[in-house]
GROMACS .gro file of C-alpha atoms in nm:
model
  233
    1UNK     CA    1  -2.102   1.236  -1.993
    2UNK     CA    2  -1.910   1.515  -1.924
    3UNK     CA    3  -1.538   1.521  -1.863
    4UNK     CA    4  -1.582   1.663  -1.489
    5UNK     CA    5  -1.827   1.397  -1.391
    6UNK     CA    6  -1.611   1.110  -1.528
    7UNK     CA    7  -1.378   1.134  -1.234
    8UNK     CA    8  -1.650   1.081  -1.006
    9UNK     CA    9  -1.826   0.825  -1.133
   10UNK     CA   10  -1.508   0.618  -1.137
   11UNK     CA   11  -1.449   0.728  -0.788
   12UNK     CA   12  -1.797   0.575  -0.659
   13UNK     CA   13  -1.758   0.277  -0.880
   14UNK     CA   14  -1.438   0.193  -0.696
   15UNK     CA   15  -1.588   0.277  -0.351
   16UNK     CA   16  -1.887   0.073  -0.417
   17UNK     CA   17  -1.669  -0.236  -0.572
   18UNK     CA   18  -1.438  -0.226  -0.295
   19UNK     CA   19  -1.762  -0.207  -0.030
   20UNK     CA   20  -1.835  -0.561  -0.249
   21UNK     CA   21  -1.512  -0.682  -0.191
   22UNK     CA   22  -1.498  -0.616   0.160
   23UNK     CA   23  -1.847  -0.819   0.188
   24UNK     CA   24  -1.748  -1.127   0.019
   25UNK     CA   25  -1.438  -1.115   0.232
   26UNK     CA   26  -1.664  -1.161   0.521
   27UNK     CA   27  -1.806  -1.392   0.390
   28UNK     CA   28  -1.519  -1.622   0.308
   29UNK     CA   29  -1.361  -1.567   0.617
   30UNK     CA   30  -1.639  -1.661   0.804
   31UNK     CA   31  -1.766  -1.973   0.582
   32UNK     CA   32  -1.393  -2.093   0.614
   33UNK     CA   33  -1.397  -2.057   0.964
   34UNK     CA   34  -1.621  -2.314   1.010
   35UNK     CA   35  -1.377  -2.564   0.779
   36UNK     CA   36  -1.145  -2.831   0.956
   37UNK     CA   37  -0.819  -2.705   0.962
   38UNK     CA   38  -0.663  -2.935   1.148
   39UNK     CA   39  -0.648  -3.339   1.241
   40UNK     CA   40  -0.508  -3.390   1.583
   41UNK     CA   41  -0.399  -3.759   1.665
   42UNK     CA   42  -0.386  -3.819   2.030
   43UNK     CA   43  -0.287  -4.109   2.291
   44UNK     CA   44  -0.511  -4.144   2.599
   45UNK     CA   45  -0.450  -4.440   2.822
   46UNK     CA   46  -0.802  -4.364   2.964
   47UNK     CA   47  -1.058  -4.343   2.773
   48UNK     CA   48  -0.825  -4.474   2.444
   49UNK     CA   49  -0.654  -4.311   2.169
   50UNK     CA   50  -0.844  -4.135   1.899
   51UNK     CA   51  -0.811  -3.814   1.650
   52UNK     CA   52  -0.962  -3.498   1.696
   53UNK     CA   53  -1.098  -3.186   1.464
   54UNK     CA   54  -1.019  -2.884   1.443
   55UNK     CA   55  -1.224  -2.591   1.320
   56UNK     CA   56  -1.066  -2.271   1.189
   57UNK     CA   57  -1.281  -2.038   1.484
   58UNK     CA   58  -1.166  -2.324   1.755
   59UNK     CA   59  -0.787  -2.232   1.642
   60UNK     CA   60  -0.874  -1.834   1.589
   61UNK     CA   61  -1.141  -1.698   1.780
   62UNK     CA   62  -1.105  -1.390   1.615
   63UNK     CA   63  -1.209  -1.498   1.275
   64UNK     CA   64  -1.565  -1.470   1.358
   65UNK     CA   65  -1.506  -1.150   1.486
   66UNK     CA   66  -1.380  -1.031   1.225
   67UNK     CA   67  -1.560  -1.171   0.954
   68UNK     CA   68  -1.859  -0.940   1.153
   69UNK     CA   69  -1.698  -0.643   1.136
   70UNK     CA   70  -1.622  -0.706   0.745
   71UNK     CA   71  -2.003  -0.775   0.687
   72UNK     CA   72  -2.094  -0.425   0.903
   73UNK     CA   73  -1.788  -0.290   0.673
   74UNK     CA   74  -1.953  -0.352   0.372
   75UNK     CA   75  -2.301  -0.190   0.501
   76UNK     CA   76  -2.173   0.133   0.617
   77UNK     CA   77  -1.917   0.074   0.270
   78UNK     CA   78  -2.248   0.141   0.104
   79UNK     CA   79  -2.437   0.365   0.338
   80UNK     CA   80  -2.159   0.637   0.460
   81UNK     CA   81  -2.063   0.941   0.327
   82UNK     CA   82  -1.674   1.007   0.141
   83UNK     CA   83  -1.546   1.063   0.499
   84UNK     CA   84  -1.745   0.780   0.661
   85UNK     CA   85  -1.623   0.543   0.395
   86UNK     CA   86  -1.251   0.634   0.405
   87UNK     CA   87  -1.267   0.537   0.798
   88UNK     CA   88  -1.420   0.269   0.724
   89UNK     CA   89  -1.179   0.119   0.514
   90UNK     CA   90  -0.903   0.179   0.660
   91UNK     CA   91  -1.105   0.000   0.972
   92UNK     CA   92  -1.156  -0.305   0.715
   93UNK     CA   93  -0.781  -0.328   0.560
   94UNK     CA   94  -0.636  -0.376   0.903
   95UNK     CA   95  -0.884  -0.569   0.984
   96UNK     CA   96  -0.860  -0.857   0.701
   97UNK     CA   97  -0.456  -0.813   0.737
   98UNK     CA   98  -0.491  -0.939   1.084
   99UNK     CA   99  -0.703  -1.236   0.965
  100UNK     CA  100  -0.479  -1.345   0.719
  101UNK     CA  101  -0.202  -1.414   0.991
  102UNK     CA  102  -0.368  -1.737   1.151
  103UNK     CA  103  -0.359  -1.897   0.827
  104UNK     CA  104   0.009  -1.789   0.689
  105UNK     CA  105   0.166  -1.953   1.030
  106UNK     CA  106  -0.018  -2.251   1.001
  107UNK     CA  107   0.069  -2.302   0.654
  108UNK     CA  108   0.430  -2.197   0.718
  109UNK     CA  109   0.534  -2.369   1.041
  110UNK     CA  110   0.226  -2.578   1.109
  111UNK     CA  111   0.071  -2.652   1.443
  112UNK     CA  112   0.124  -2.621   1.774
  113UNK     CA  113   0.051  -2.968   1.955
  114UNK     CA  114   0.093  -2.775   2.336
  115UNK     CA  115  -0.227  -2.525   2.207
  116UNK     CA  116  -0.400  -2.781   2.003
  117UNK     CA  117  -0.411  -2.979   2.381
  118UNK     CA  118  -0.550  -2.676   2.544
  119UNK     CA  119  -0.783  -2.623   2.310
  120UNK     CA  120  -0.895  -2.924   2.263
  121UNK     CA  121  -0.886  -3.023   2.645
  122UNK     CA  122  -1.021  -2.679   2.780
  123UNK     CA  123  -1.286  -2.730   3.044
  124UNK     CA  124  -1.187  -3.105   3.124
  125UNK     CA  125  -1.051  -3.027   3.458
  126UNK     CA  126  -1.410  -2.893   3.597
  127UNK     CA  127  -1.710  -3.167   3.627
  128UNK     CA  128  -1.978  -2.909   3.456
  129UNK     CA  129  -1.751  -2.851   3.149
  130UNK     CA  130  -1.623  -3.227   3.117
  131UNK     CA  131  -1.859  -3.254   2.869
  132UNK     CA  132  -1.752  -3.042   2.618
  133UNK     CA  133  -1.432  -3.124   2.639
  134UNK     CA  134  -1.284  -3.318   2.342
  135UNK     CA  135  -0.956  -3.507   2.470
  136UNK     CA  136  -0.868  -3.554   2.869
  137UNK     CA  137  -0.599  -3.334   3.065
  138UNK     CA  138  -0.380  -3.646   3.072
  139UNK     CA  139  -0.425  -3.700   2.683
  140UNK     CA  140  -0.104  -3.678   2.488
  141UNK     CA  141  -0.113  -3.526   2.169
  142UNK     CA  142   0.137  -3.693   1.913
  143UNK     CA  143   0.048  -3.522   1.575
  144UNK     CA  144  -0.126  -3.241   1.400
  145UNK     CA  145  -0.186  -3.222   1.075
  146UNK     CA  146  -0.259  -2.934   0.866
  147UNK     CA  147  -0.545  -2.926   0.647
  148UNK     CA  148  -0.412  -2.661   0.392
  149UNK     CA  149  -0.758  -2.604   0.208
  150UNK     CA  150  -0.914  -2.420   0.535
  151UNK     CA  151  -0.618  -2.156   0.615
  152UNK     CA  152  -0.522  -2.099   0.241
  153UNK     CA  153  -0.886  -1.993   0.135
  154UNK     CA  154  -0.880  -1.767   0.473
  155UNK     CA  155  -0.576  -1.564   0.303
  156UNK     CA  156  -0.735  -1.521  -0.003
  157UNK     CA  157  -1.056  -1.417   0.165
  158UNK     CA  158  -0.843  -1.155   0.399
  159UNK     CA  159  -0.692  -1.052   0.125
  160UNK     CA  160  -0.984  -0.953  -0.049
  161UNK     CA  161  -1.073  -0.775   0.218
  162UNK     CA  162  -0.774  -0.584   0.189
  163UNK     CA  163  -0.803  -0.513  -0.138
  164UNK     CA  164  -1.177  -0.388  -0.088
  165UNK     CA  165  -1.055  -0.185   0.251
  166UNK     CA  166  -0.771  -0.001   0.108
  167UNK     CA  167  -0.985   0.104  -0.218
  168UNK     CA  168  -1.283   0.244   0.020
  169UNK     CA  169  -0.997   0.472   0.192
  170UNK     CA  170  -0.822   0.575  -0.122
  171UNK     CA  171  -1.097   0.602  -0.346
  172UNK     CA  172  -1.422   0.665  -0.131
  173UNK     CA  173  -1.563   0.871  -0.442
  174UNK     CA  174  -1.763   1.184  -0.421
  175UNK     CA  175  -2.072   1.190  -0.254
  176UNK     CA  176  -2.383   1.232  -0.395
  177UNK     CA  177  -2.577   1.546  -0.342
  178UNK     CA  178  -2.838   1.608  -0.110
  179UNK     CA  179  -3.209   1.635  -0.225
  180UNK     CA  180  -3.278   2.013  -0.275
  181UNK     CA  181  -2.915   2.109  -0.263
  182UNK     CA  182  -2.927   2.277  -0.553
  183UNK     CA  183  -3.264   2.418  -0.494
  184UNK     CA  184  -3.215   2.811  -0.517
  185UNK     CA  185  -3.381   3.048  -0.267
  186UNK     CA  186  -3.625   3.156  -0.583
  187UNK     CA  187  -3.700   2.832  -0.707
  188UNK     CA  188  -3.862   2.760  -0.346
  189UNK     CA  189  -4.019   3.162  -0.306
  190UNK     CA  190  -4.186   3.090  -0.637
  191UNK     CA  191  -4.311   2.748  -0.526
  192UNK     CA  192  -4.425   2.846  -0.227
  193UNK     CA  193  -4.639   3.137  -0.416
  194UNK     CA  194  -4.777   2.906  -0.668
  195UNK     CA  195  -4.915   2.690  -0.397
  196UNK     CA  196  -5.057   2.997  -0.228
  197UNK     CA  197  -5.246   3.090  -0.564
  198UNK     CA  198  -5.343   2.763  -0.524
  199UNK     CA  199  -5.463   2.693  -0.192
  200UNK     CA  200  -5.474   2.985   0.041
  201UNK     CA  201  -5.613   2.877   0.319
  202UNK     CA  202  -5.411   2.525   0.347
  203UNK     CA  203  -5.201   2.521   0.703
  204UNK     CA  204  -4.897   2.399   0.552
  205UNK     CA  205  -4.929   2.640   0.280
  206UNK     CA  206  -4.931   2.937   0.488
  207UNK     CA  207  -4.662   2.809   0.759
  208UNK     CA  208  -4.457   2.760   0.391
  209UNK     CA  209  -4.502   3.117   0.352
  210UNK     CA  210  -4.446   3.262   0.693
  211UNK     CA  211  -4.097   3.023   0.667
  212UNK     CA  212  -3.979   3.210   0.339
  213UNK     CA  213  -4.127   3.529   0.488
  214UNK     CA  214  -4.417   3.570   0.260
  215UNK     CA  215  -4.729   3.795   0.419
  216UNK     CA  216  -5.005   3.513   0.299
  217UNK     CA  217  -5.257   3.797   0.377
  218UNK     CA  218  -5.101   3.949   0.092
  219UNK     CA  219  -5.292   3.904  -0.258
  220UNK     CA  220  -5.023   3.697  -0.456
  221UNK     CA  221  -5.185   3.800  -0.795
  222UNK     CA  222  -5.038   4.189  -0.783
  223UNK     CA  223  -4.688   4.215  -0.892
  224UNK     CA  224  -4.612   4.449  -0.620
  225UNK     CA  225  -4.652   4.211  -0.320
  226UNK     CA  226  -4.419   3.971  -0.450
  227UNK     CA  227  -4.211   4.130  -0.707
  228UNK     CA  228  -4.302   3.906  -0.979
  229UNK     CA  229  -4.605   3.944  -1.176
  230UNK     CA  230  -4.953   3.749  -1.098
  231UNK     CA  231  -4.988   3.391  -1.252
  232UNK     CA  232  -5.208   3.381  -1.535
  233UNK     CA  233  -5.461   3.072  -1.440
   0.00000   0.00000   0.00000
């Protein structure tokens, strides 16, 4: 390997690990969404006193949301070009900084019992959404308890997102080069004359040769009508 191409392998090795790492952050942060994260004890002269769940995405919609966006971060990680990928992961470090903030208030000042009510509560107050509503309006909500396992695994999982975003924008590697790229203009004349020794009266042949602006009514055998000599068959 040559010293020139060194650089740039290590360039698309680091955009294509921090694509990876921006795809198991997604992955995290939306598996741990789905954890409990909270116990809620309530009292409920009504229909009686109980305890109540909380899920991660019930406490921060926008996990889910942005446990998508890292999973379509990781695709166009993979698929875009240098400039593609450096938007992209700038896209994905904000976004898995932002993620990591539900977890690091939780963990540092706990819950709020006044949103864990609404949340839990939230559609009580209308007959067609009584149903899905966990605790009463007139529930009073005495305790909540953190589960630390759920918001602690989302901030490593944002962080690796972070990670993974910020080396896709700093180090989105070279891009490969395009098929033909380095195909010179008489590399394709002589291909295109080879074929017409070949076939002559093929359609794609001649429109090849009109294209590189070849007569095709020409004898391609005499040097003079393409200024290279005739092909020995």
């Amino acid at each position: 390997m040559s010293t020139v191409s060194a650089p740039s392998q290590l360039g698309r090795r680091a955009a294509r690990a921090g694509a990876a790492l921006v795809g198991i952050s997604g992955v995290v942060v939306w598996a741990v969404s789905q954890m409990t994260w909270m116990q809620v004890d309530y009292l409920d002269d009504l229909a009686g006193d109980g305890t109540a769940a909380l899920r991660g995405a019930e406490w921060s919609t926008e996990l889910s949301a942005v446990a998508v966006l890292l999973l379509a971060g990781m695709v166009a990680g993979f698929a875009l070009r240098r400039t593609g990928r450096r938007v992209v992961g700038a896209v994905c470090a904000v976004a898995a900084a932002a993620a990591a903030a539900p977890g690091i208030k939780l963990l540092a000042g706990g819950g709020d019992a006044q949103r864990a009510h609404a949340i839990l509560s939230a559609g009580s107050e209308t007959t067609q959404s009584a149903s899905h509503a966990v605790i009463s309006q007139w529930a009073e909500v005495v305790s909540v308890a953190v589960l630390p396992a759920g918001p602690s695994i989302s901030v490593l999982g944002s962080v690796l997102g972070l990670i993974g975003g910020a080396l896709l924008a700093l180090r989105p590697g070279s891009d490969a080069p395009r098929q033909h790229k380095y195909e010179t203009e008489a590399v394709r004349m002589d291909n295109v004359r080879a074929d017409l020794e070949e076939d002559p009266s093929s359609g794609r042949v001649l429109w090849d040769a009109l294209s590189a602006d070849i007569d095709p009514t020409q004898d391609p055998t005499r040097e003079g009508d393409f200024g290279s000599p005739g092909r020995t068959r």
